[in-house]
PDB file of C-alpha atoms in Angstrom:
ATOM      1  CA  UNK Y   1     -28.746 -15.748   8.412  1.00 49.00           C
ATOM      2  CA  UNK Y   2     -26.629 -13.771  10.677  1.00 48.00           C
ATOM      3  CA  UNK Y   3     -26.280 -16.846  13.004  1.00 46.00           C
ATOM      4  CA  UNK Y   4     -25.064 -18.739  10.071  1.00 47.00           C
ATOM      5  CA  UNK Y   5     -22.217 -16.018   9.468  1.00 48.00           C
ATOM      6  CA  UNK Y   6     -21.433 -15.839  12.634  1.00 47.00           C
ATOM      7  CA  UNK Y   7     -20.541 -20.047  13.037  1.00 44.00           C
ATOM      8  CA  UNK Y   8     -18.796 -19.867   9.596  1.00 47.00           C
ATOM      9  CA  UNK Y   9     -16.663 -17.132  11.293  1.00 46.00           C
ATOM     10  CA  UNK Y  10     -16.157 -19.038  14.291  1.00 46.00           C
ATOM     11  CA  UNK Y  11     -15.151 -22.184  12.240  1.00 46.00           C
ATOM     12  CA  UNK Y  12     -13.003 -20.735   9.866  1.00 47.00           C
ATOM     13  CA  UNK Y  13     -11.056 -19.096  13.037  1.00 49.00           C
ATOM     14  CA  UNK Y  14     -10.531 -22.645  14.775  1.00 46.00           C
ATOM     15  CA  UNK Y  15      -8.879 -24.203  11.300  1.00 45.00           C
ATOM     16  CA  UNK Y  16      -6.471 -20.854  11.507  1.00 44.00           C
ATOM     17  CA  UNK Y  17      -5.742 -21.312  15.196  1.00 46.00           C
ATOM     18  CA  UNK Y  18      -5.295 -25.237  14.219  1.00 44.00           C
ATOM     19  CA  UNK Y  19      -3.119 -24.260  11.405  1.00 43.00           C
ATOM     20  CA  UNK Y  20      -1.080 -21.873  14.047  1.00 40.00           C
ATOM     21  CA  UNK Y  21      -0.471 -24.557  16.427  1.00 40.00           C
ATOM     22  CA  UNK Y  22       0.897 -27.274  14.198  1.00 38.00           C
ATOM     23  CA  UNK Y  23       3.466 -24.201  12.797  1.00 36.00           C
ATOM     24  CA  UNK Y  24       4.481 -23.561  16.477  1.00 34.00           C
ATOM     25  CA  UNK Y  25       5.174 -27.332  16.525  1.00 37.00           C
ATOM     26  CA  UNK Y  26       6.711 -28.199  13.831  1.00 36.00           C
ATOM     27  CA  UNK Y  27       9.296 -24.902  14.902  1.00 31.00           C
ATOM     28  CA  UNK Y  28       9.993 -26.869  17.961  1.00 34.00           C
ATOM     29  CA  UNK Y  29      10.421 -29.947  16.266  1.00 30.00           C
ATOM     30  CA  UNK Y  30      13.235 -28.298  13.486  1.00 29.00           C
ATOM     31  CA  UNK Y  31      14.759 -26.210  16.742  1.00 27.00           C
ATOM     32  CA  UNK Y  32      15.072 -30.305  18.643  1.00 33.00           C
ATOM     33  CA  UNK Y  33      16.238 -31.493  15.428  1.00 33.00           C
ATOM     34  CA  UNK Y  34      19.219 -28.513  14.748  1.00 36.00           C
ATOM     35  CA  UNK Y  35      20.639 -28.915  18.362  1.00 38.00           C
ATOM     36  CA  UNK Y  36      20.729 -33.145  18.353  1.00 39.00           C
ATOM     37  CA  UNK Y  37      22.638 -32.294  14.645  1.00 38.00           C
ATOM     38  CA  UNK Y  38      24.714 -29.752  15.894  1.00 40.00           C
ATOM     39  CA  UNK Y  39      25.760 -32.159  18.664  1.00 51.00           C
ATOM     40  CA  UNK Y  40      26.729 -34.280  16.425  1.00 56.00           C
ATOM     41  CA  UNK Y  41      29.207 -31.613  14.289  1.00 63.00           C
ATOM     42  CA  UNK Y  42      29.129 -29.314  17.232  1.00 65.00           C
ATOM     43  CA  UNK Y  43      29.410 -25.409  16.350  1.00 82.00           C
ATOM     44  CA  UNK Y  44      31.401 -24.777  19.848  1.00 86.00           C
ATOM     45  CA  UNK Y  45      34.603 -27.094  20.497  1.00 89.00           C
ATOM     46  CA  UNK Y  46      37.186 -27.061  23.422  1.00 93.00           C
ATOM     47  CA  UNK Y  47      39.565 -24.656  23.089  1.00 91.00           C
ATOM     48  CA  UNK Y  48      43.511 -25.330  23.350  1.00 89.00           C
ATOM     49  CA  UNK Y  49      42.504 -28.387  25.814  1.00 93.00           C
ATOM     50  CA  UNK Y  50      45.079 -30.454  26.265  1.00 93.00           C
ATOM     51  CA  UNK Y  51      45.019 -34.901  26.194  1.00 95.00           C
ATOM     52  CA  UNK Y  52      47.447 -35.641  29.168  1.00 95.00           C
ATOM     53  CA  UNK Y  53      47.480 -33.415  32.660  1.00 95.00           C
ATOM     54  CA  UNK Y  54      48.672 -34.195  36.272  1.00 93.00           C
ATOM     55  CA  UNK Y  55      47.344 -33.648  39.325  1.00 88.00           C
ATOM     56  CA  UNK Y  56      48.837 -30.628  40.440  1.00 83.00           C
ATOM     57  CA  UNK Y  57      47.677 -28.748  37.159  1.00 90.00           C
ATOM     58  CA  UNK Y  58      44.489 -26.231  36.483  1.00 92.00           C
ATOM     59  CA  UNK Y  59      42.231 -27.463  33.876  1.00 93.00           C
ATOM     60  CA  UNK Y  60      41.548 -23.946  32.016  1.00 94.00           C
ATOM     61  CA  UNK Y  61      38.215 -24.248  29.758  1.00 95.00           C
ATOM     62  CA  UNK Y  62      36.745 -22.167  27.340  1.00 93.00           C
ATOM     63  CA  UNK Y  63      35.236 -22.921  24.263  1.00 93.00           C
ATOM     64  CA  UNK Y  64      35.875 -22.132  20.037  1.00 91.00           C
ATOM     65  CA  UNK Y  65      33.330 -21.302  17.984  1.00 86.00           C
ATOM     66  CA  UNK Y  66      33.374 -22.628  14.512  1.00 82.00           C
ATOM     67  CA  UNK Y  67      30.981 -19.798  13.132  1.00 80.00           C
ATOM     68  CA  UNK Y  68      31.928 -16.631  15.483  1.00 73.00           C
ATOM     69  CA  UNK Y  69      28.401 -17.488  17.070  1.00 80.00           C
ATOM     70  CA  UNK Y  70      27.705 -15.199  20.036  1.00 89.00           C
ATOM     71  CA  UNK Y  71      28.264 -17.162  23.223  1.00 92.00           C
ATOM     72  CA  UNK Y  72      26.052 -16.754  25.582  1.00 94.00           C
ATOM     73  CA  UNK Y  73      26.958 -18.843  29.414  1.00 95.00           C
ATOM     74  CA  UNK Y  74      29.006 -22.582  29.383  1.00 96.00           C
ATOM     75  CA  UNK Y  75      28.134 -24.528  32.114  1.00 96.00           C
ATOM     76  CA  UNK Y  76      30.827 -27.061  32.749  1.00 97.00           C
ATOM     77  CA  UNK Y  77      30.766 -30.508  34.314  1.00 96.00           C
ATOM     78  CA  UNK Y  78      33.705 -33.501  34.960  1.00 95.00           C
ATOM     79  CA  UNK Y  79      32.305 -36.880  35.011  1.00 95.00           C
ATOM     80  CA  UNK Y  80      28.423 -36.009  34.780  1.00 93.00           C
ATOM     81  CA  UNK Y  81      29.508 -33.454  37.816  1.00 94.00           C
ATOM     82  CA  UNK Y  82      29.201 -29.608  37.774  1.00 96.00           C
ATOM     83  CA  UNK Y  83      32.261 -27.288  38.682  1.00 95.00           C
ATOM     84  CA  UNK Y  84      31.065 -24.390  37.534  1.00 95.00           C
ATOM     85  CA  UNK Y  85      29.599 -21.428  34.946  1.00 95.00           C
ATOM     86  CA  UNK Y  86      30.594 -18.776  33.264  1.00 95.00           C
ATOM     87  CA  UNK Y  87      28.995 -15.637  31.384  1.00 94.00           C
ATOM     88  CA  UNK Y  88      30.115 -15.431  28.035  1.00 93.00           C
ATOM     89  CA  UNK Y  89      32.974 -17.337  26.624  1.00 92.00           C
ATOM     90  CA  UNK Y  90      35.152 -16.286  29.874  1.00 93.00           C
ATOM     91  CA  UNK Y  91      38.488 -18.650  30.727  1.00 94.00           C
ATOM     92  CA  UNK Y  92      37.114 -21.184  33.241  1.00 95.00           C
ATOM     93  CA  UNK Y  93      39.631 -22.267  35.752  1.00 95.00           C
ATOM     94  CA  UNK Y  94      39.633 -25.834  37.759  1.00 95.00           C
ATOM     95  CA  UNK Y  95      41.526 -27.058  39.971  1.00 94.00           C
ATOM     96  CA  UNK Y  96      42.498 -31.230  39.371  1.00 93.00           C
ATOM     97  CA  UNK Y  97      43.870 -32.024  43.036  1.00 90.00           C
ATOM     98  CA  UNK Y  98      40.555 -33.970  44.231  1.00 88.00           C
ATOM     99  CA  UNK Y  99      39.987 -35.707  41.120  1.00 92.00           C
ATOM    100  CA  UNK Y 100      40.971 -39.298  40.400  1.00 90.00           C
ATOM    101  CA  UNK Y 101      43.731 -41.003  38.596  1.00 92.00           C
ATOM    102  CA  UNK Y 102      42.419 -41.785  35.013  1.00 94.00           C
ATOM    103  CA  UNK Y 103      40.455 -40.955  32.461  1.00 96.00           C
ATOM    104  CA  UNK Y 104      38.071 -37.895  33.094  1.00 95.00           C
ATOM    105  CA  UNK Y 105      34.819 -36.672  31.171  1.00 96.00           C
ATOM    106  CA  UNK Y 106      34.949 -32.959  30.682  1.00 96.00           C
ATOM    107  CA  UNK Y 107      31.265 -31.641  29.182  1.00 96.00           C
ATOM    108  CA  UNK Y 108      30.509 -28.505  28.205  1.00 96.00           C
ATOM    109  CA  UNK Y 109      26.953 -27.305  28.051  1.00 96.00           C
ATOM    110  CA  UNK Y 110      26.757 -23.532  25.263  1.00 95.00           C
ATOM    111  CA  UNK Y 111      24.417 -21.205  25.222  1.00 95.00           C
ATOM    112  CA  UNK Y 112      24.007 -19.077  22.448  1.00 93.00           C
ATOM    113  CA  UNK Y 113      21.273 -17.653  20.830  1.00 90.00           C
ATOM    114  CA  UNK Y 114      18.381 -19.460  22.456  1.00 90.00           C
ATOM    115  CA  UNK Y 115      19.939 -22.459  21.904  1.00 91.00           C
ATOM    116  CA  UNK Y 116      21.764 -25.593  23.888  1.00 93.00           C
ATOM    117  CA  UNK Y 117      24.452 -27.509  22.599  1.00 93.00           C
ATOM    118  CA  UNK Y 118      26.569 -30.304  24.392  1.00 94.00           C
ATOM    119  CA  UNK Y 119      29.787 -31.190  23.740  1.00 94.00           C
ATOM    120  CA  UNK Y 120      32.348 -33.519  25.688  1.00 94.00           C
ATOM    121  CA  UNK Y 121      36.049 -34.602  25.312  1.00 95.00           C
ATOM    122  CA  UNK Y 122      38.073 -37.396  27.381  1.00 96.00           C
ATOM    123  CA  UNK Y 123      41.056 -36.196  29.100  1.00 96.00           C
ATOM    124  CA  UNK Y 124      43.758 -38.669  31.337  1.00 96.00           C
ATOM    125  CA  UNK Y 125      44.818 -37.629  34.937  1.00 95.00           C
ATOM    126  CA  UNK Y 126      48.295 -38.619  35.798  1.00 94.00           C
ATOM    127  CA  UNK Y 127      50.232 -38.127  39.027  1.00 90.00           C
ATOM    128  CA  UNK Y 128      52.488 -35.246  39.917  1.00 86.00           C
ATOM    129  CA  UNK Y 129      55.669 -37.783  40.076  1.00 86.00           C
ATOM    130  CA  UNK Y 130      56.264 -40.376  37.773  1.00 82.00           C
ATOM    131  CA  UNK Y 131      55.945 -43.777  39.812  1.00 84.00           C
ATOM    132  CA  UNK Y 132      59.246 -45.329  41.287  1.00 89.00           C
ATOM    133  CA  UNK Y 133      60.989 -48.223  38.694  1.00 92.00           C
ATOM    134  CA  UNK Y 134      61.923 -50.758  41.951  1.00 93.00           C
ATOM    135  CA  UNK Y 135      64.718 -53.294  41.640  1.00 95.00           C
ATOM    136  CA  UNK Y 136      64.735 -56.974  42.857  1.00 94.00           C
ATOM    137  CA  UNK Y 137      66.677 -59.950  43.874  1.00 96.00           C
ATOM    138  CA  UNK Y 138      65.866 -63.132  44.079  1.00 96.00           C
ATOM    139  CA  UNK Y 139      66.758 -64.330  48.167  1.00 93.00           C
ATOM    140  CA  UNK Y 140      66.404 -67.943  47.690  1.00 89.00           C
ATOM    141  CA  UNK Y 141      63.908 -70.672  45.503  1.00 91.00           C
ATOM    142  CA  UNK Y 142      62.259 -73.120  47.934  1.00 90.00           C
ATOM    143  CA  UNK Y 143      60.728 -76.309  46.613  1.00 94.00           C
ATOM    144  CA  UNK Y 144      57.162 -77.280  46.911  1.00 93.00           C
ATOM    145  CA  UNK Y 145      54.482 -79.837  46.465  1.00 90.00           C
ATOM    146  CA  UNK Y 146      53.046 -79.598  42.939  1.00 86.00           C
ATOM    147  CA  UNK Y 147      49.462 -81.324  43.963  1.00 85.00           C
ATOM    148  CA  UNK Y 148      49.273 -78.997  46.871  1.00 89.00           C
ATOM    149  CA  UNK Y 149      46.448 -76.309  45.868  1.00 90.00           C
ATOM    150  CA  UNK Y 150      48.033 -73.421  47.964  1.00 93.00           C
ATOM    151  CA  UNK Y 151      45.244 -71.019  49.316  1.00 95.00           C
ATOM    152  CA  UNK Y 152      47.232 -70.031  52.804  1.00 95.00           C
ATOM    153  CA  UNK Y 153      51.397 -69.730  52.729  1.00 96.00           C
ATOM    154  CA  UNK Y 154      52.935 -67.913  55.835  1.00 96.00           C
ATOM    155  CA  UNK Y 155      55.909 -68.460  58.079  1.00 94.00           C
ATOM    156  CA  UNK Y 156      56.202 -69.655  61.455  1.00 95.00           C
ATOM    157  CA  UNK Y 157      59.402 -69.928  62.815  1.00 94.00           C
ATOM    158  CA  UNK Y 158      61.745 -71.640  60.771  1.00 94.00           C
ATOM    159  CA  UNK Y 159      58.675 -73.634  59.072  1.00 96.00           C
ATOM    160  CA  UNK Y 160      56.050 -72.750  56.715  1.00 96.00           C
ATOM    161  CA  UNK Y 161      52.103 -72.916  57.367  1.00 97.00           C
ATOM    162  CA  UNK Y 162      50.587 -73.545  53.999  1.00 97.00           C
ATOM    163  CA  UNK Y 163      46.856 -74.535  53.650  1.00 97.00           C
ATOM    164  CA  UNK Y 164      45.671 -76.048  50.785  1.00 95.00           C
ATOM    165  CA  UNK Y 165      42.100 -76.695  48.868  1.00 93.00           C
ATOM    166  CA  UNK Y 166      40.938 -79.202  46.465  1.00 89.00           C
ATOM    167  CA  UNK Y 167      40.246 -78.497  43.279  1.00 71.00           C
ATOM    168  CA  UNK Y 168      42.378 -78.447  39.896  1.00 59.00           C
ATOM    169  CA  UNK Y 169      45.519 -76.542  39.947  1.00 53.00           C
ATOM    170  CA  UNK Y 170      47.854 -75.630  37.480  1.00 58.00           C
ATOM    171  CA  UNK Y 171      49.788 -78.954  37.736  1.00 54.00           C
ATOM    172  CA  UNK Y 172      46.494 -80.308  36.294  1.00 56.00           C
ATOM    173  CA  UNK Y 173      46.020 -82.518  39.236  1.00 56.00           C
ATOM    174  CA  UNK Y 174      43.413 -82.612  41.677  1.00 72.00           C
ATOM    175  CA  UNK Y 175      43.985 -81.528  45.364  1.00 83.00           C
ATOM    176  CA  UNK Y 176      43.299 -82.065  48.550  1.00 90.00           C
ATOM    177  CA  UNK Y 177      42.648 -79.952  51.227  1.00 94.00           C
ATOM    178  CA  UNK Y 178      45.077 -80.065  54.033  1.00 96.00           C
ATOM    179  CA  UNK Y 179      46.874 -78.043  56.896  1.00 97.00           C
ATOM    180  CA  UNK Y 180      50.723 -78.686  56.898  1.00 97.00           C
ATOM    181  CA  UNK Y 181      53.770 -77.644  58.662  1.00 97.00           C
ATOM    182  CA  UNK Y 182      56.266 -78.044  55.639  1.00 97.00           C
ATOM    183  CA  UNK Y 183      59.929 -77.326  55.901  1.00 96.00           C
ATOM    184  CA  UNK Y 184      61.060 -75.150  53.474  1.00 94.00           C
ATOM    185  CA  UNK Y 185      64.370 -76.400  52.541  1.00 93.00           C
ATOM    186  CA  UNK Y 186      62.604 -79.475  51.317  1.00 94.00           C
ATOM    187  CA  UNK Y 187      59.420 -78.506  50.361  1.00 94.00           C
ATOM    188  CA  UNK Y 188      58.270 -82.173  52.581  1.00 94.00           C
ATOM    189  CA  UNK Y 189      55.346 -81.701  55.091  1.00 95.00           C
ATOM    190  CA  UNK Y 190      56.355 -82.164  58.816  1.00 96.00           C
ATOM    191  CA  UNK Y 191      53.067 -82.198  60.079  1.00 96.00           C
ATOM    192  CA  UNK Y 192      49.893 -82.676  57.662  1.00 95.00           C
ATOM    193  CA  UNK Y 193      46.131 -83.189  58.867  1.00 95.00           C
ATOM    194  CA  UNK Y 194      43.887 -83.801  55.308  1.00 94.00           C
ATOM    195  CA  UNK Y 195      40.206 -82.505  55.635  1.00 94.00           C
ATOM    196  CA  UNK Y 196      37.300 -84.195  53.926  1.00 92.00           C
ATOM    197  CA  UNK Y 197      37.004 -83.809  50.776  1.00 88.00           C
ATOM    198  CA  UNK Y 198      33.359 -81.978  50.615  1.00 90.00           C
ATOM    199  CA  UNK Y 199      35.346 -78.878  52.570  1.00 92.00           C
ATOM    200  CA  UNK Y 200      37.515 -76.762  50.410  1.00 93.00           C
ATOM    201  CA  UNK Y 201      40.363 -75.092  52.668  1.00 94.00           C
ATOM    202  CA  UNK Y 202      41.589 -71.828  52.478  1.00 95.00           C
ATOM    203  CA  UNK Y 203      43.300 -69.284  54.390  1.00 94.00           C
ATOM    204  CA  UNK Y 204      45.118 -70.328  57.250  1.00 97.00           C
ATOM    205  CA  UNK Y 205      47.356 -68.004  60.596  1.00 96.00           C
ATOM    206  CA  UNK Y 206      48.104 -68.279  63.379  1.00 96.00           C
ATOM    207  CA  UNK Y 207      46.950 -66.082  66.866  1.00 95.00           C
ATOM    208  CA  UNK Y 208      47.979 -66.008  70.386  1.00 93.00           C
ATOM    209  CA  UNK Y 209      49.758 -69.751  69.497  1.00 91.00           C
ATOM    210  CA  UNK Y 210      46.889 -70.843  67.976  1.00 95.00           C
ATOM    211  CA  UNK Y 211      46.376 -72.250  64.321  1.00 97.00           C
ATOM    212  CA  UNK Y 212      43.131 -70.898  62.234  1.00 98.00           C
ATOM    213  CA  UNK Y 213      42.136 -72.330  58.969  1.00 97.00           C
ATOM    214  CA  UNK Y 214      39.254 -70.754  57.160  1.00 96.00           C
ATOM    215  CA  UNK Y 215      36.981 -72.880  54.508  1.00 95.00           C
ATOM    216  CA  UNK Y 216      35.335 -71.635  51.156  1.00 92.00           C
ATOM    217  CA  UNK Y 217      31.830 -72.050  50.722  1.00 88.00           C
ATOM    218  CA  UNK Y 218      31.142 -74.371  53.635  1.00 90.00           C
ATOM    219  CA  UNK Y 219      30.542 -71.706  57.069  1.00 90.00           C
ATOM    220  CA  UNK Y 220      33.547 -73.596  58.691  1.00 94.00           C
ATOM    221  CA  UNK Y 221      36.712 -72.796  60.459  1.00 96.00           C
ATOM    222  CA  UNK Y 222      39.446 -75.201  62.178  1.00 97.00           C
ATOM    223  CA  UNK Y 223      41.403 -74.515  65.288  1.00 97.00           C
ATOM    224  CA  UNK Y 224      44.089 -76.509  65.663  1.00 97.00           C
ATOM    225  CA  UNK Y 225      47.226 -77.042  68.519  1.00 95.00           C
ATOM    226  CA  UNK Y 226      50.282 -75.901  66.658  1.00 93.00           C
ATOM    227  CA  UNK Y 227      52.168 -78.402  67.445  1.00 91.00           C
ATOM    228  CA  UNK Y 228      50.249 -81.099  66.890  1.00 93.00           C
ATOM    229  CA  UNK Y 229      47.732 -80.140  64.422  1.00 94.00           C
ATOM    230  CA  UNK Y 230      45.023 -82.079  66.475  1.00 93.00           C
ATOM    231  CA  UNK Y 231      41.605 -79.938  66.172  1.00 93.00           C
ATOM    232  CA  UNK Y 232      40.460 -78.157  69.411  1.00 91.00           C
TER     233      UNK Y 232
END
């Protein structure tokens, strides 16, 4: 009989301790659940941070709380990086001179009370100076070959080297892919040496009075006289 009491004690004790454990759970489960929510409509905000900076300013963080919550540390991080923590709710100060042009991510991790709440805001990095407005004028309009699909224009000289590909081009047309020594005044080839047309032609300069065409896709390149445009 006493060994009877004895398991009904012991079994009645392991549906308590059950019935403890799935409390202790469920806890942690509500806690989870209040800080994704309060993510969401975040207790703790940015305080007086501003949309536009430049380079040469201090980003100054500290954070509001909606409820006069007790803040505990902020840990505080620009694009997914940390710069720093604080104890408290004290003024964090950061200097923007390494950072890039552009749109920044400034998080903010809270503590308070036991609990962890993120919250972010998007701020844009400008330059110090404003960029320079730049005039133009236009030197001179030179004619040119409509069916020519330009991938190489340079001057030599007096002349133009322009290397063309084949493909379609604006004009609509078809090219084909050449090396030419054109005179610009007319736009009319001087010199022109077509290429097959299963090699696309780029790029094209010249070095120590050679002439160097490059090709797209095919794992070719032409040398050719200069004056001639014969092939080495």
């Amino acid at each position: 009989m006493q060994k009877k009491s004895y398991l009904i004690c012991f079994i009645i004790g392991a549906i308590l301790g059950s019935c403890t454990g799935n409390k202790s759970n469920n806890t942690n489960t509500t806690l989870s659940s209040q800080s994704e929510h309060a993510d969401e409509n975040p207790t703790f905000t940015f305080d007086n941070i501003k949309q536009h900076y430049t380079r040469g300013e201090d980003l100054i963080l500290k954070m509001y709380s909606k409820n006069t919550s007790k803040i505990d540390s902020v840990i505080y991080a620009i694009n997914d990086k940390k710069i720093g923590q604080v104890v408290g709710n004290e003024p964090f100060n950061y200097s923007l001179k390494q950072e890039k042009f552009g749109k920044q991510i400034i998080k903010a991790v809270v503590f308070s009370n036991g609990k962890r709440e993120e919250n972010s805001v998007n701020i844009d990095l400008f330059a110090s100076n404003p960029p320079l407005l730049l005039s133009y004028s236009i030197v001179n309009i030179y004619p040119h070959d409509a069916k020519a699909f330009t991938q190489g224009l340079e001057f030599y000289g007096d002349n133009l080297i322009e290397s063309t590909g084949n493909g379609v081009g604006p004009s609509g047309n078809k090219g084909k892919s050449s090396i030419r020594i054109v005179n610009p005044k007319t736009g009319q080839p001087i010199k022109k040496n077509e290429l097959d047309d299963s090699i696309f032609g780029e790029g094209a300069t010249v070095l120590n009075g050679k002439l160097y065409q490059l090709t797209y896709k095919n794992n070719l390149a032409y040398l050719y006289d200069i004056n001639s445009l014969s092939v080495y």
